[in-house]
Amino acid sequence: MTQKLETTLTQDIFRILLALFMIYAGFSHLTFNRADFQAQVPDWVPLNKDLVVLLSGIVEMALGLGLAIWKKEKARFGWALALFFVLIFPGNIAQYLGGKDAFGVLNSDKARFIRLFFQPVLIVWALWSAGSFKAWKNNKKEN
């Protein structure tokens, strides 16, 4: 997957937008949205909620930077980011089931429920914009 992978201008624009979103989200984990992100950490996670938020913020910034800058590895960063979105999805479910408000807009069961449908969109966005699907398909053809 490290061969030169061509992506369209549209994919590149959406990849950079997603990368910037991830860097911003990661920064917000470490600063002004820390308490709101703690509401997403399920009670069954055996770590301190603040530590989980800090670590996930660092991971988000690293994934965002990698997706934006390390073009040769963008397909792998797409897979890594998609996996990250899958791994944090239980937090979104826990927030919905627990009725925990966050960010000022996730203040109702309806809003928290609707948000659940955006996680698959983020997963597909990461894979598509980074050319991860195409790289996987090309890799299968080579083997």
Short mmCIF file of N, CA and C in Angstrom, two decimals:
data_model
loop_
_atom_site.label_atom_id
_atom_site.label_comp_id
_atom_site.label_asym_id
_atom_site.label_seq_id
_atom_site.Cartn_x
_atom_site.Cartn_y
_atom_site.Cartn_z
N MET A 1 0.81 -1.21 0.00
CA MET A 1 0.00 0.00 0.00
C MET A 1 0.85 1.26 0.00
N THR A 2 2.15 1.15 -0.06
CA THR A 2 2.98 2.34 -0.03
C THR A 2 3.35 2.84 -1.42
N GLN A 3 2.90 2.14 -2.49
CA GLN A 3 3.17 2.62 -3.83
C GLN A 3 2.46 3.94 -4.05
N LYS A 4 2.88 4.64 -5.10
CA LYS A 4 2.24 5.93 -5.42
C LYS A 4 0.76 5.69 -5.66
N LEU A 5 -0.05 6.32 -4.88
CA LEU A 5 -1.50 6.15 -4.96
C LEU A 5 -2.11 7.46 -5.44
N GLU A 6 -2.73 7.41 -6.58
CA GLU A 6 -3.38 8.59 -7.13
C GLU A 6 -4.78 8.74 -6.56
N THR A 7 -5.07 9.93 -6.11
CA THR A 7 -6.42 10.27 -5.66
C THR A 7 -6.85 11.53 -6.41
N THR A 8 -8.14 11.73 -6.50
CA THR A 8 -8.65 12.90 -7.23
C THR A 8 -8.48 14.17 -6.39
N LEU A 9 -8.62 15.29 -7.03
CA LEU A 9 -8.58 16.57 -6.32
C LEU A 9 -9.67 16.62 -5.26
N THR A 10 -10.84 16.11 -5.60
CA THR A 10 -11.96 16.08 -4.63
C THR A 10 -11.59 15.24 -3.41
N GLN A 11 -11.02 14.07 -3.64
CA GLN A 11 -10.60 13.23 -2.52
C GLN A 11 -9.55 13.96 -1.68
N ASP A 12 -8.59 14.60 -2.34
CA ASP A 12 -7.54 15.32 -1.60
C ASP A 12 -8.12 16.45 -0.76
N ILE A 13 -9.07 17.17 -1.31
CA ILE A 13 -9.70 18.26 -0.55
C ILE A 13 -10.42 17.70 0.67
N PHE A 14 -11.18 16.64 0.48
CA PHE A 14 -11.92 16.04 1.59
C PHE A 14 -10.97 15.39 2.61
N ARG A 15 -9.84 14.85 2.13
CA ARG A 15 -8.85 14.28 3.05
C ARG A 15 -8.25 15.38 3.93
N ILE A 16 -7.91 16.51 3.33
CA ILE A 16 -7.34 17.62 4.11
C ILE A 16 -8.39 18.19 5.07
N LEU A 17 -9.62 18.30 4.61
CA LEU A 17 -10.69 18.78 5.52
C LEU A 17 -10.85 17.85 6.72
N LEU A 18 -10.85 16.55 6.47
CA LEU A 18 -10.97 15.58 7.56
C LEU A 18 -9.75 15.67 8.47
N ALA A 19 -8.57 15.81 7.89
CA ALA A 19 -7.35 15.94 8.70
C ALA A 19 -7.43 17.16 9.60
N LEU A 20 -7.85 18.29 9.05
CA LEU A 20 -7.98 19.52 9.85
C LEU A 20 -9.02 19.35 10.95
N PHE A 21 -10.12 18.69 10.62
CA PHE A 21 -11.16 18.41 11.62
C PHE A 21 -10.58 17.57 12.76
N MET A 22 -9.78 16.55 12.41
CA MET A 22 -9.20 15.68 13.43
C MET A 22 -8.19 16.43 14.30
N ILE A 23 -7.38 17.26 13.69
CA ILE A 23 -6.42 18.05 14.46
C ILE A 23 -7.16 18.98 15.42
N TYR A 24 -8.20 19.64 14.92
CA TYR A 24 -9.01 20.53 15.76
C TYR A 24 -9.68 19.75 16.89
N ALA A 25 -10.29 18.61 16.55
CA ALA A 25 -10.96 17.79 17.56
C ALA A 25 -9.97 17.32 18.61
N GLY A 26 -8.79 16.89 18.17
CA GLY A 26 -7.76 16.45 19.12
C GLY A 26 -7.34 17.57 20.05
N PHE A 27 -7.14 18.76 19.49
CA PHE A 27 -6.79 19.92 20.31
C PHE A 27 -7.89 20.23 21.30
N SER A 28 -9.14 20.10 20.85
CA SER A 28 -10.25 20.40 21.76
C SER A 28 -10.35 19.36 22.88
N HIS A 29 -9.91 18.13 22.61
CA HIS A 29 -9.85 17.11 23.67
C HIS A 29 -8.93 17.57 24.81
N LEU A 30 -7.85 18.21 24.42
CA LEU A 30 -6.84 18.60 25.40
C LEU A 30 -7.16 19.92 26.08
N THR A 31 -8.11 20.66 25.56
CA THR A 31 -8.36 22.01 26.09
C THR A 31 -9.84 22.23 26.41
N PHE A 32 -10.52 22.99 25.59
CA PHE A 32 -11.83 23.53 25.93
C PHE A 32 -13.00 22.55 25.91
N ASN A 33 -12.89 21.38 25.28
CA ASN A 33 -13.99 20.41 25.27
C ASN A 33 -13.70 19.17 26.11
N ARG A 34 -12.72 19.26 26.97
CA ARG A 34 -12.29 18.09 27.74
C ARG A 34 -13.43 17.45 28.53
N ALA A 35 -14.19 18.24 29.23
CA ALA A 35 -15.29 17.70 30.04
C ALA A 35 -16.38 17.09 29.16
N ASP A 36 -16.66 17.73 28.03
CA ASP A 36 -17.69 17.19 27.13
C ASP A 36 -17.27 15.84 26.57
N PHE A 37 -15.99 15.69 26.23
CA PHE A 37 -15.53 14.40 25.72
C PHE A 37 -15.53 13.32 26.81
N GLN A 38 -15.37 13.72 28.05
CA GLN A 38 -15.43 12.74 29.14
C GLN A 38 -16.81 12.09 29.23
N ALA A 39 -17.84 12.82 28.80
CA ALA A 39 -19.21 12.27 28.81
C ALA A 39 -19.34 11.10 27.84
N GLN A 40 -18.43 11.00 26.88
CA GLN A 40 -18.49 9.92 25.89
C GLN A 40 -17.74 8.66 26.35
N VAL A 41 -16.92 8.78 27.37
CA VAL A 41 -16.16 7.61 27.83
C VAL A 41 -17.09 6.71 28.64
N PRO A 42 -17.32 5.50 28.14
CA PRO A 42 -18.23 4.60 28.87
C PRO A 42 -17.71 4.28 30.27
N ASP A 43 -18.63 4.07 31.19
CA ASP A 43 -18.26 3.77 32.58
C ASP A 43 -17.49 2.46 32.69
N TRP A 44 -17.65 1.55 31.73
CA TRP A 44 -16.97 0.26 31.81
C TRP A 44 -15.51 0.32 31.37
N VAL A 45 -15.06 1.45 30.83
CA VAL A 45 -13.64 1.58 30.47
C VAL A 45 -12.83 1.66 31.76
N PRO A 46 -11.84 0.77 31.92
CA PRO A 46 -11.13 0.67 33.20
C PRO A 46 -10.02 1.71 33.40
N LEU A 47 -10.13 2.85 32.74
CA LEU A 47 -9.14 3.91 32.87
C LEU A 47 -9.82 5.20 33.32
N ASN A 48 -9.04 6.10 33.85
CA ASN A 48 -9.54 7.41 34.22
C ASN A 48 -10.09 8.11 32.97
N LYS A 49 -11.28 8.67 33.07
CA LYS A 49 -11.93 9.29 31.91
C LYS A 49 -11.09 10.43 31.33
N ASP A 50 -10.48 11.22 32.19
CA ASP A 50 -9.66 12.32 31.70
C ASP A 50 -8.45 11.79 30.93
N LEU A 51 -7.86 10.72 31.40
CA LEU A 51 -6.72 10.11 30.70
C LEU A 51 -7.15 9.60 29.32
N VAL A 52 -8.30 8.97 29.24
CA VAL A 52 -8.81 8.48 27.96
C VAL A 52 -9.02 9.64 26.99
N VAL A 53 -9.57 10.73 27.47
CA VAL A 53 -9.80 11.90 26.63
C VAL A 53 -8.48 12.49 26.15
N LEU A 54 -7.51 12.60 27.05
CA LEU A 54 -6.21 13.15 26.66
C LEU A 54 -5.51 12.25 25.63
N LEU A 55 -5.51 10.95 25.88
CA LEU A 55 -4.85 10.03 24.95
C LEU A 55 -5.55 10.00 23.60
N SER A 56 -6.88 10.00 23.62
CA SER A 56 -7.60 9.98 22.34
C SER A 56 -7.39 11.29 21.58
N GLY A 57 -7.24 12.38 22.29
CA GLY A 57 -6.94 13.66 21.64
C GLY A 57 -5.59 13.64 20.96
N ILE A 58 -4.61 13.07 21.61
CA ILE A 58 -3.27 12.95 21.02
C ILE A 58 -3.33 12.05 19.78
N VAL A 59 -4.05 10.95 19.88
CA VAL A 59 -4.19 10.03 18.74
C VAL A 59 -4.89 10.74 17.59
N GLU A 60 -5.93 11.50 17.88
CA GLU A 60 -6.65 12.23 16.82
C GLU A 60 -5.74 13.22 16.12
N MET A 61 -4.94 13.95 16.88
CA MET A 61 -4.03 14.92 16.25
C MET A 61 -2.98 14.21 15.42
N ALA A 62 -2.45 13.09 15.92
CA ALA A 62 -1.45 12.33 15.17
C ALA A 62 -2.04 11.78 13.87
N LEU A 63 -3.25 11.24 13.95
CA LEU A 63 -3.89 10.72 12.74
C LEU A 63 -4.19 11.84 11.75
N GLY A 64 -4.65 12.95 12.25
CA GLY A 64 -4.93 14.10 11.38
C GLY A 64 -3.67 14.62 10.70
N LEU A 65 -2.61 14.76 11.47
CA LEU A 65 -1.34 15.22 10.88
C LEU A 65 -0.81 14.22 9.86
N GLY A 66 -0.86 12.95 10.19
CA GLY A 66 -0.39 11.92 9.27
C GLY A 66 -1.20 11.90 7.99
N LEU A 67 -2.51 12.03 8.11
CA LEU A 67 -3.39 12.03 6.96
C LEU A 67 -3.11 13.22 6.05
N ALA A 68 -2.78 14.35 6.65
CA ALA A 68 -2.53 15.56 5.87
C ALA A 68 -1.13 15.61 5.26
N ILE A 69 -0.15 15.14 6.00
CA ILE A 69 1.24 15.38 5.60
C ILE A 69 1.91 14.17 4.95
N TRP A 70 1.67 12.98 5.45
CA TRP A 70 2.41 11.80 4.99
C TRP A 70 1.65 11.18 3.81
N LYS A 71 1.76 11.83 2.66
CA LYS A 71 0.98 11.44 1.48
C LYS A 71 1.28 10.02 1.03
N LYS A 72 2.51 9.57 1.17
CA LYS A 72 2.88 8.23 0.72
C LYS A 72 2.14 7.15 1.53
N GLU A 73 1.76 7.47 2.73
CA GLU A 73 1.08 6.53 3.62
C GLU A 73 -0.38 6.89 3.86
N LYS A 74 -0.94 7.75 3.01
CA LYS A 74 -2.31 8.23 3.26
C LYS A 74 -3.33 7.10 3.32
N ALA A 75 -3.14 6.06 2.50
CA ALA A 75 -4.09 4.94 2.52
C ALA A 75 -4.07 4.24 3.88
N ARG A 76 -2.89 4.07 4.43
CA ARG A 76 -2.80 3.44 5.76
C ARG A 76 -3.38 4.34 6.84
N PHE A 77 -3.15 5.63 6.71
CA PHE A 77 -3.76 6.55 7.68
C PHE A 77 -5.28 6.53 7.56
N GLY A 78 -5.79 6.36 6.35
CA GLY A 78 -7.23 6.23 6.17
C GLY A 78 -7.77 5.02 6.91
N TRP A 79 -7.09 3.88 6.78
CA TRP A 79 -7.50 2.67 7.51
C TRP A 79 -7.39 2.88 9.02
N ALA A 80 -6.30 3.51 9.46
CA ALA A 80 -6.10 3.73 10.89
C ALA A 80 -7.19 4.65 11.45
N LEU A 81 -7.53 5.69 10.70
CA LEU A 81 -8.57 6.61 11.16
C LEU A 81 -9.94 5.92 11.17
N ALA A 82 -10.21 5.12 10.16
CA ALA A 82 -11.47 4.37 10.14
C ALA A 82 -11.56 3.44 11.35
N LEU A 83 -10.47 2.77 11.65
CA LEU A 83 -10.43 1.89 12.83
C LEU A 83 -10.65 2.70 14.11
N PHE A 84 -10.03 3.86 14.19
CA PHE A 84 -10.22 4.73 15.35
C PHE A 84 -11.70 5.09 15.50
N PHE A 85 -12.35 5.44 14.40
CA PHE A 85 -13.78 5.78 14.45
C PHE A 85 -14.61 4.59 14.92
N VAL A 86 -14.23 3.38 14.52
CA VAL A 86 -14.93 2.18 14.98
C VAL A 86 -14.72 2.00 16.48
N LEU A 87 -13.48 2.21 16.94
CA LEU A 87 -13.16 1.99 18.35
C LEU A 87 -13.83 2.98 19.29
N ILE A 88 -14.07 4.20 18.82
CA ILE A 88 -14.70 5.19 19.70
C ILE A 88 -16.23 5.16 19.61
N PHE A 89 -16.77 4.41 18.66
CA PHE A 89 -18.22 4.34 18.50
C PHE A 89 -18.94 3.86 19.77
N PRO A 90 -18.40 2.89 20.51
CA PRO A 90 -19.08 2.51 21.76
C PRO A 90 -19.26 3.69 22.73
N GLY A 91 -18.36 4.65 22.67
CA GLY A 91 -18.51 5.85 23.50
C GLY A 91 -19.73 6.66 23.09
N ASN A 92 -19.96 6.76 21.80
CA ASN A 92 -21.14 7.48 21.31
C ASN A 92 -22.41 6.75 21.71
N ILE A 93 -22.37 5.42 21.63
CA ILE A 93 -23.53 4.62 22.03
C ILE A 93 -23.78 4.78 23.54
N ALA A 94 -22.71 4.73 24.33
CA ALA A 94 -22.84 4.89 25.78
C ALA A 94 -23.39 6.26 26.13
N GLN A 95 -22.97 7.27 25.40
CA GLN A 95 -23.48 8.62 25.65
C GLN A 95 -24.98 8.69 25.36
N TYR A 96 -25.38 8.04 24.28
CA TYR A 96 -26.82 8.00 23.95
C TYR A 96 -27.60 7.23 25.00
N LEU A 97 -27.14 6.03 25.33
CA LEU A 97 -27.86 5.20 26.29
C LEU A 97 -27.88 5.81 27.69
N GLY A 98 -26.80 6.52 28.04
CA GLY A 98 -26.73 7.15 29.36
C GLY A 98 -27.39 8.51 29.42
N GLY A 99 -27.80 9.03 28.27
CA GLY A 99 -28.45 10.34 28.24
C GLY A 99 -27.56 11.47 28.70
N LYS A 100 -26.26 11.37 28.38
CA LYS A 100 -25.30 12.39 28.83
C LYS A 100 -25.20 13.52 27.81
N ASP A 101 -25.44 14.74 28.28
CA ASP A 101 -25.35 15.92 27.43
C ASP A 101 -23.88 16.27 27.17
N ALA A 102 -23.65 16.88 26.01
CA ALA A 102 -22.30 17.34 25.68
C ALA A 102 -22.35 18.33 24.52
N PHE A 103 -21.40 19.19 24.49
CA PHE A 103 -21.16 20.14 23.40
C PHE A 103 -22.31 21.13 23.17
N GLY A 104 -23.25 21.19 24.06
CA GLY A 104 -24.36 22.13 23.91
C GLY A 104 -25.41 21.68 22.91
N VAL A 105 -25.06 20.84 21.95
CA VAL A 105 -26.03 20.40 20.95
C VAL A 105 -26.49 18.97 21.18
N LEU A 106 -25.72 18.20 21.91
CA LEU A 106 -26.12 16.82 22.22
C LEU A 106 -26.84 16.81 23.55
N ASN A 107 -27.96 17.55 23.57
CA ASN A 107 -28.69 17.75 24.81
C ASN A 107 -30.06 17.08 24.81
N SER A 108 -30.26 16.14 23.89
CA SER A 108 -31.52 15.40 23.87
C SER A 108 -31.23 13.99 23.33
N ASP A 109 -32.13 13.07 23.66
CA ASP A 109 -31.97 11.71 23.13
C ASP A 109 -32.00 11.72 21.62
N LYS A 110 -32.85 12.55 21.04
CA LYS A 110 -32.95 12.63 19.57
C LYS A 110 -31.62 13.07 18.96
N ALA A 111 -31.02 14.12 19.50
CA ALA A 111 -29.74 14.62 18.98
C ALA A 111 -28.63 13.57 19.12
N ARG A 112 -28.60 12.91 20.28
CA ARG A 112 -27.57 11.88 20.49
C ARG A 112 -27.80 10.68 19.57
N PHE A 113 -29.07 10.35 19.30
CA PHE A 113 -29.38 9.23 18.41
C PHE A 113 -28.99 9.56 16.96
N ILE A 114 -29.33 10.74 16.51
CA ILE A 114 -28.99 11.16 15.14
C ILE A 114 -27.47 11.14 14.96
N ARG A 115 -26.76 11.54 15.98
CA ARG A 115 -25.29 11.56 15.90
C ARG A 115 -24.71 10.18 15.61
N LEU A 116 -25.35 9.14 16.08
CA LEU A 116 -24.85 7.78 15.85
C LEU A 116 -24.72 7.46 14.37
N PHE A 117 -25.56 8.07 13.55
CA PHE A 117 -25.53 7.79 12.11
C PHE A 117 -24.38 8.50 11.39
N PHE A 118 -23.72 9.42 12.07
CA PHE A 118 -22.59 10.11 11.45
C PHE A 118 -21.29 9.33 11.54
N GLN A 119 -21.21 8.38 12.46
CA GLN A 119 -19.98 7.60 12.60
C GLN A 119 -19.68 6.78 11.35
N PRO A 120 -20.65 6.07 10.77
CA PRO A 120 -20.36 5.37 9.51
C PRO A 120 -19.94 6.32 8.39
N VAL A 121 -20.51 7.51 8.37
CA VAL A 121 -20.13 8.52 7.37
C VAL A 121 -18.65 8.88 7.54
N LEU A 122 -18.22 9.07 8.78
CA LEU A 122 -16.81 9.39 9.03
C LEU A 122 -15.89 8.25 8.61
N ILE A 123 -16.32 7.02 8.85
CA ILE A 123 -15.52 5.86 8.48
C ILE A 123 -15.34 5.82 6.96
N VAL A 124 -16.43 5.96 6.24
CA VAL A 124 -16.36 5.94 4.77
C VAL A 124 -15.56 7.13 4.26
N TRP A 125 -15.75 8.30 4.87
CA TRP A 125 -15.02 9.50 4.48
C TRP A 125 -13.51 9.26 4.60
N ALA A 126 -13.09 8.69 5.70
CA ALA A 126 -11.66 8.43 5.91
C ALA A 126 -11.12 7.47 4.85
N LEU A 127 -11.82 6.40 4.61
CA LEU A 127 -11.36 5.38 3.65
C LEU A 127 -11.38 5.90 2.22
N TRP A 128 -12.43 6.61 1.86
CA TRP A 128 -12.56 7.11 0.49
C TRP A 128 -11.55 8.23 0.21
N SER A 129 -11.49 9.22 1.09
CA SER A 129 -10.65 10.39 0.82
C SER A 129 -9.16 10.06 0.80
N ALA A 130 -8.76 9.04 1.55
CA ALA A 130 -7.35 8.65 1.59
C ALA A 130 -7.00 7.64 0.50
N GLY A 131 -7.99 7.21 -0.25
CA GLY A 131 -7.75 6.22 -1.29
C GLY A 131 -7.53 4.83 -0.74
N SER A 132 -7.97 4.59 0.48
CA SER A 132 -7.74 3.31 1.15
C SER A 132 -8.44 2.16 0.45
N PHE A 133 -9.67 2.39 -0.03
CA PHE A 133 -10.38 1.35 -0.77
C PHE A 133 -9.60 0.96 -2.02
N LYS A 134 -9.15 1.99 -2.76
CA LYS A 134 -8.42 1.77 -4.00
C LYS A 134 -7.11 1.04 -3.74
N ALA A 135 -6.40 1.43 -2.69
CA ALA A 135 -5.13 0.78 -2.36
C ALA A 135 -5.35 -0.69 -1.99
N TRP A 136 -6.39 -0.97 -1.25
CA TRP A 136 -6.71 -2.34 -0.87
C TRP A 136 -7.04 -3.18 -2.10
N LYS A 137 -7.83 -2.59 -2.99
CA LYS A 137 -8.20 -3.29 -4.22
C LYS A 137 -6.95 -3.55 -5.08
N ASN A 138 -6.08 -2.56 -5.21
CA ASN A 138 -4.84 -2.72 -5.98
C ASN A 138 -3.93 -3.76 -5.34
N ASN A 139 -3.88 -3.77 -4.03
CA ASN A 139 -3.04 -4.73 -3.31
C ASN A 139 -3.53 -6.16 -3.52
N LYS A 140 -4.86 -6.33 -3.55
CA LYS A 140 -5.44 -7.66 -3.79
C LYS A 140 -5.10 -8.14 -5.19
N LYS A 141 -5.08 -7.25 -6.17
CA LYS A 141 -4.76 -7.62 -7.54
C LYS A 141 -3.30 -8.07 -7.68
N GLU A 142 -2.41 -7.42 -6.91
CA GLU A 142 -0.98 -7.74 -6.96
C GLU A 142 -0.67 -9.09 -6.33
N ASN A 143 -1.48 -9.52 -5.39
CA ASN A 143 -1.21 -10.78 -4.68
C ASN A 143 -1.90 -11.94 -5.28
#
